[in-house]
Amino acid sequence: AQSVAQPEDQVNVAEGNPLTVKCTYSVSGNPYLFWYVQYPNRGLQFLLKYITGDNLVKGSYGFEAEFNKSQTSFHLKKPSALVSDSALYFCAVREGARDSNYQLIWGAGTKLIIKP
Amino acid sequence: ETGVTQTPRHLVMGMTNKKSLKCEQHLGHNAMYWYKQSAKKPLELMFVYNFKEQTENNSVPSRFSPECPNSSHLFLHLHTLQPEDSALYLCASSQDKDRGTEAFFGQGTRLTVV
């Protein structure tokens, strides 16, 4: 069965430090992977995606994520955190095979708190 | 703003009421979605429309009734809801249902059933 795990409910980082939000997945075929961010009282905003190609994907607001096939992970990273990065982050996966269920499978979310 | 607008932003309704949520997208997308977001749970996909045709109904109770009159508008009609239906309801759209296409979300309607 397809699944996504975000093992940390909350991540605390000091401003200026690097941050990592973890995501692991399970699909039977090649994955399409996505990260979204949700600010308070807002809908979700797309950050970045991995479909194929370079394992390191760069996205909005200075975020990047690395696809690791052997570890089935797609961790979100940023070299230097800002207080404004504080939000809820969601990882999602979709199986890329042509005849597979195309629905996105979502993680439960990780709350990122950046302290000044 | 993402180009997806949801109204109302907040809604309080009794269990015997009938209300509707509205979603409008200005992005020229062909696929639209309703999601339910509850605290500390993954997003739950409720309905999918592609080119105005409903393609997915994820075992959603009949007290939720979607309507898609055209590719820019999506409604969610609510009647005889239960308190456990209180949640944030998110509308989203994407260019199509292609597996590599990202979705754009509205700000959501915070629904409280009393």
Coordinates of C-alpha atoms in Angstrom, one line a residue:
Chain A
A1 CA 0.0 0.0 0.0
Q2 CA 1.1 3.5 -0.7
S3 CA 2.0 5.6 2.3
V4 CA 3.9 8.7 3.5
A5 CA 5.5 9.2 6.8
Q6 CA 6.5 12.5 8.4
P7 CA 8.1 11.1 11.6
E8 CA 8.3 14.5 13.4
D9 CA 5.2 16.3 14.6
Q10 CA 7.2 19.4 15.3
V11 CA 10.7 20.6 14.4
N12 CA 12.3 23.5 16.3
V13 CA 15.2 25.4 14.7
A14 CA 17.0 28.6 15.7
E15 CA 16.9 31.4 13.1
G16 CA 19.9 31.3 10.8
N17 CA 20.5 27.6 11.3
P18 CA 19.9 24.9 8.7
L19 CA 16.6 23.1 8.8
T20 CA 15.5 19.6 7.7
V21 CA 11.9 18.3 7.6
K22 CA 11.8 14.6 7.1
C23 CA 9.6 12.6 4.7
T24 CA 9.7 8.9 3.8
Y25 CA 7.4 7.1 1.4
S26 CA 6.3 3.8 0.2
V27 CA 5.0 3.2 -3.3
S28 CA 5.2 0.2 -5.6
G29 CA 6.5 2.0 -8.6
N30 CA 8.4 5.2 -9.3
P31 CA 7.2 8.1 -7.0
Y32 CA 6.2 11.6 -7.8
L33 CA 7.0 13.6 -4.7
F34 CA 5.7 17.0 -3.5
W35 CA 6.2 19.4 -0.7
Y36 CA 3.5 21.9 0.3
V37 CA 3.5 24.6 3.1
Q38 CA 0.5 25.9 5.0
Y39 CA 0.7 29.2 6.9
P40 CA -1.8 29.9 9.7
N41 CA -5.4 30.3 8.4
R42 CA -4.3 29.7 4.8
G43 CA -4.6 27.0 2.2
L44 CA -1.6 24.9 1.1
Q45 CA 1.0 26.4 -1.2
F46 CA 3.1 24.3 -3.5
L47 CA 6.9 24.4 -2.7
L48 CA 8.6 21.9 -5.0
K49 CA 8.3 18.5 -6.6
Y50 CA 10.4 15.6 -7.9
I51 CA 9.3 13.8 -11.0
T52 CA 12.5 12.7 -12.6
G53 CA 16.0 13.8 -13.2
D54 CA 18.4 15.5 -10.7
N55 CA 17.8 14.1 -7.2
L56 CA 18.2 17.6 -5.7
V57 CA 15.2 19.8 -6.4
K58 CA 15.1 23.5 -5.7
G59 CA 11.8 25.3 -4.9
S60 CA 10.2 28.4 -3.6
Y61 CA 11.5 30.5 -0.7
G62 CA 15.0 29.0 -0.8
F63 CA 13.8 25.5 0.0
E64 CA 15.2 22.3 -1.6
A65 CA 14.6 18.6 -1.3
E66 CA 16.7 15.6 -2.0
F67 CA 15.2 12.4 -3.5
N68 CA 16.9 9.3 -2.1
K69 CA 15.6 6.2 -3.8
S70 CA 17.5 3.7 -1.7
Q71 CA 16.3 5.3 1.5
T72 CA 12.8 6.1 0.0
S73 CA 13.1 9.6 1.4
F74 CA 12.4 13.1 0.2
H75 CA 13.6 15.4 3.0
L76 CA 13.0 19.1 2.8
K77 CA 15.9 21.4 3.6
K78 CA 17.0 25.0 3.8
P79 CA 20.5 26.3 4.5
S80 CA 19.4 29.2 6.8
A81 CA 16.0 29.3 8.5
L82 CA 13.9 32.5 8.8
V83 CA 11.3 33.2 11.4
S84 CA 8.8 33.6 8.5
D85 CA 9.4 29.9 7.6
S86 CA 7.4 28.9 10.6
A87 CA 4.4 27.0 9.2
L88 CA 3.0 23.5 8.7
Y89 CA 4.7 21.4 6.0
F90 CA 3.2 18.5 4.1
C91 CA 4.9 15.9 2.1
A92 CA 2.8 14.0 -0.5
V93 CA 3.5 11.1 -3.0
R94 CA 1.8 9.8 -6.0
E95 CA 2.7 6.7 -7.9
G96 CA 4.0 7.5 -11.3
A97 CA 3.1 4.3 -13.2
R98 CA 0.6 4.8 -16.0
D99 CA -2.2 2.6 -14.8
S100 CA -1.8 3.2 -11.1
N101 CA -4.1 5.2 -8.8
Y102 CA -3.2 8.8 -9.5
Q103 CA -4.4 10.1 -6.1
L104 CA -1.9 12.0 -3.9
I105 CA -1.1 10.3 -0.6
W106 CA -0.4 12.9 2.1
G107 CA 1.7 12.9 5.3
A108 CA 0.2 14.2 8.5
G109 CA 2.3 17.3 8.4
T110 CA 5.2 18.7 10.4
K111 CA 5.0 21.9 12.3
L112 CA 8.2 23.9 11.8
I113 CA 9.0 26.6 14.5
I114 CA 11.8 29.0 13.9
K115 CA 12.9 30.8 17.0
P116 CA 14.6 34.3 16.8
Chain B
E1 CA -3.0 34.7 -3.8
T2 CA -3.1 31.4 -5.6
G3 CA -6.0 32.0 -8.0
V4 CA -8.4 29.8 -6.1
T5 CA -11.0 31.5 -4.1
Q6 CA -13.3 29.9 -1.5
T7 CA -16.3 31.4 0.2
P8 CA -17.3 31.7 2.9
R9 CA -14.1 31.6 5.0
H10 CA -15.9 30.6 8.1
L11 CA -19.3 28.8 8.6
V12 CA -21.2 27.8 11.6
M13 CA -24.2 25.6 11.0
G14 CA -26.6 23.5 13.0
M15 CA -27.1 19.8 12.3
T16 CA -30.4 20.5 10.5
N17 CA -29.2 23.3 8.3
K18 CA -28.4 23.2 4.6
K19 CA -25.5 25.3 3.4
S20 CA -23.1 25.4 0.4
L21 CA -19.4 26.0 0.1
K22 CA -18.2 27.7 -3.1
C23 CA -14.9 27.5 -4.9
E24 CA -13.8 29.4 -8.0
Q25 CA -10.5 29.1 -9.8
H26 CA -9.1 31.7 -12.3
L27 CA -6.2 29.6 -13.5
G28 CA -7.8 27.8 -16.5
H29 CA -7.4 24.4 -14.8
N30 CA -9.4 21.4 -15.8
A31 CA -9.3 19.4 -12.6
M32 CA -10.8 20.5 -9.2
Y33 CA -10.8 18.8 -5.8
W34 CA -12.4 19.0 -2.4
Y35 CA -10.3 18.0 0.6
K36 CA -11.1 17.8 4.3
Q37 CA -8.4 18.8 6.7
S38 CA -8.7 17.8 10.4
A39 CA -6.1 18.6 13.0
K40 CA -3.0 16.4 13.0
K41 CA -4.4 14.1 10.3
P42 CA -3.4 13.8 6.6
L43 CA -5.5 15.6 4.1
E44 CA -8.5 13.5 3.1
L45 CA -9.5 13.7 -0.6
M46 CA -13.3 13.8 -0.9
F47 CA -14.1 14.4 -4.6
V48 CA -12.3 15.0 -7.9
Y49 CA -13.8 16.6 -11.0
N50 CA -12.0 16.5 -14.3
F51 CA -13.5 18.5 -17.2
K52 CA -16.6 18.9 -15.1
E53 CA -17.1 15.2 -14.7
Q54 CA -16.8 13.6 -11.2
T55 CA -14.1 11.0 -11.4
E56 CA -13.6 10.2 -7.7
N57 CA -15.8 9.9 -4.6
N58 CA -13.7 8.6 -1.8
S59 CA -16.6 7.0 0.2
V60 CA -17.8 10.3 1.3
P61 CA -21.2 10.3 3.2
S62 CA -24.2 11.4 1.1
R63 CA -24.7 14.4 3.5
F64 CA -21.9 16.0 1.3
S65 CA -23.0 16.6 -2.2
P66 CA -20.6 18.2 -4.8
E67 CA -21.6 20.1 -7.9
C68 CA -19.4 21.3 -10.7
P69 CA -21.4 23.4 -13.2
N70 CA -18.3 24.4 -15.2
S71 CA -14.6 23.9 -15.0
S72 CA -14.1 27.2 -13.0
H73 CA -16.6 26.5 -10.3
L74 CA -17.1 23.9 -7.7
F75 CA -19.6 23.6 -4.9
L76 CA -20.0 21.4 -1.9
H77 CA -23.6 21.2 -0.6
L78 CA -24.0 20.3 3.0
H79 CA -27.0 19.0 4.8
T80 CA -27.7 17.2 8.1
L81 CA -24.1 17.3 9.1
Q82 CA -22.6 15.9 12.3
P83 CA -20.3 17.6 14.8
E84 CA -17.4 15.3 13.6
D85 CA -17.7 17.0 10.2
S86 CA -16.3 20.2 11.7
A87 CA -13.0 20.8 9.8
L88 CA -11.2 22.9 7.3
Y89 CA -12.5 22.2 3.8
L90 CA -10.1 23.0 1.1
C91 CA -10.7 23.3 -2.6
A92 CA -7.9 22.8 -5.1
S93 CA -7.3 22.8 -8.8
S94 CA -4.7 21.6 -11.1
Q95 CA -4.1 21.7 -14.9
D96 CA -5.3 18.2 -15.2
K97 CA -5.1 14.9 -13.3
D98 CA -1.6 14.2 -14.6
R99 CA 0.6 12.6 -12.0
G100 CA 3.3 15.3 -12.1
T101 CA 0.9 18.3 -11.9
E102 CA 0.9 20.3 -8.7
A103 CA -2.3 21.5 -7.2
F104 CA -3.2 25.1 -6.2
F105 CA -5.3 25.5 -3.1
G106 CA -7.8 28.0 -1.8
Q107 CA -7.7 29.4 1.7
G108 CA -10.3 27.0 2.9
T109 CA -13.6 27.2 4.7
R110 CA -13.5 26.6 8.4
L111 CA -16.7 24.7 9.1
T112 CA -18.1 24.3 12.6
V113 CA -21.2 22.1 13.1
V114 CA -23.1 22.7 16.3

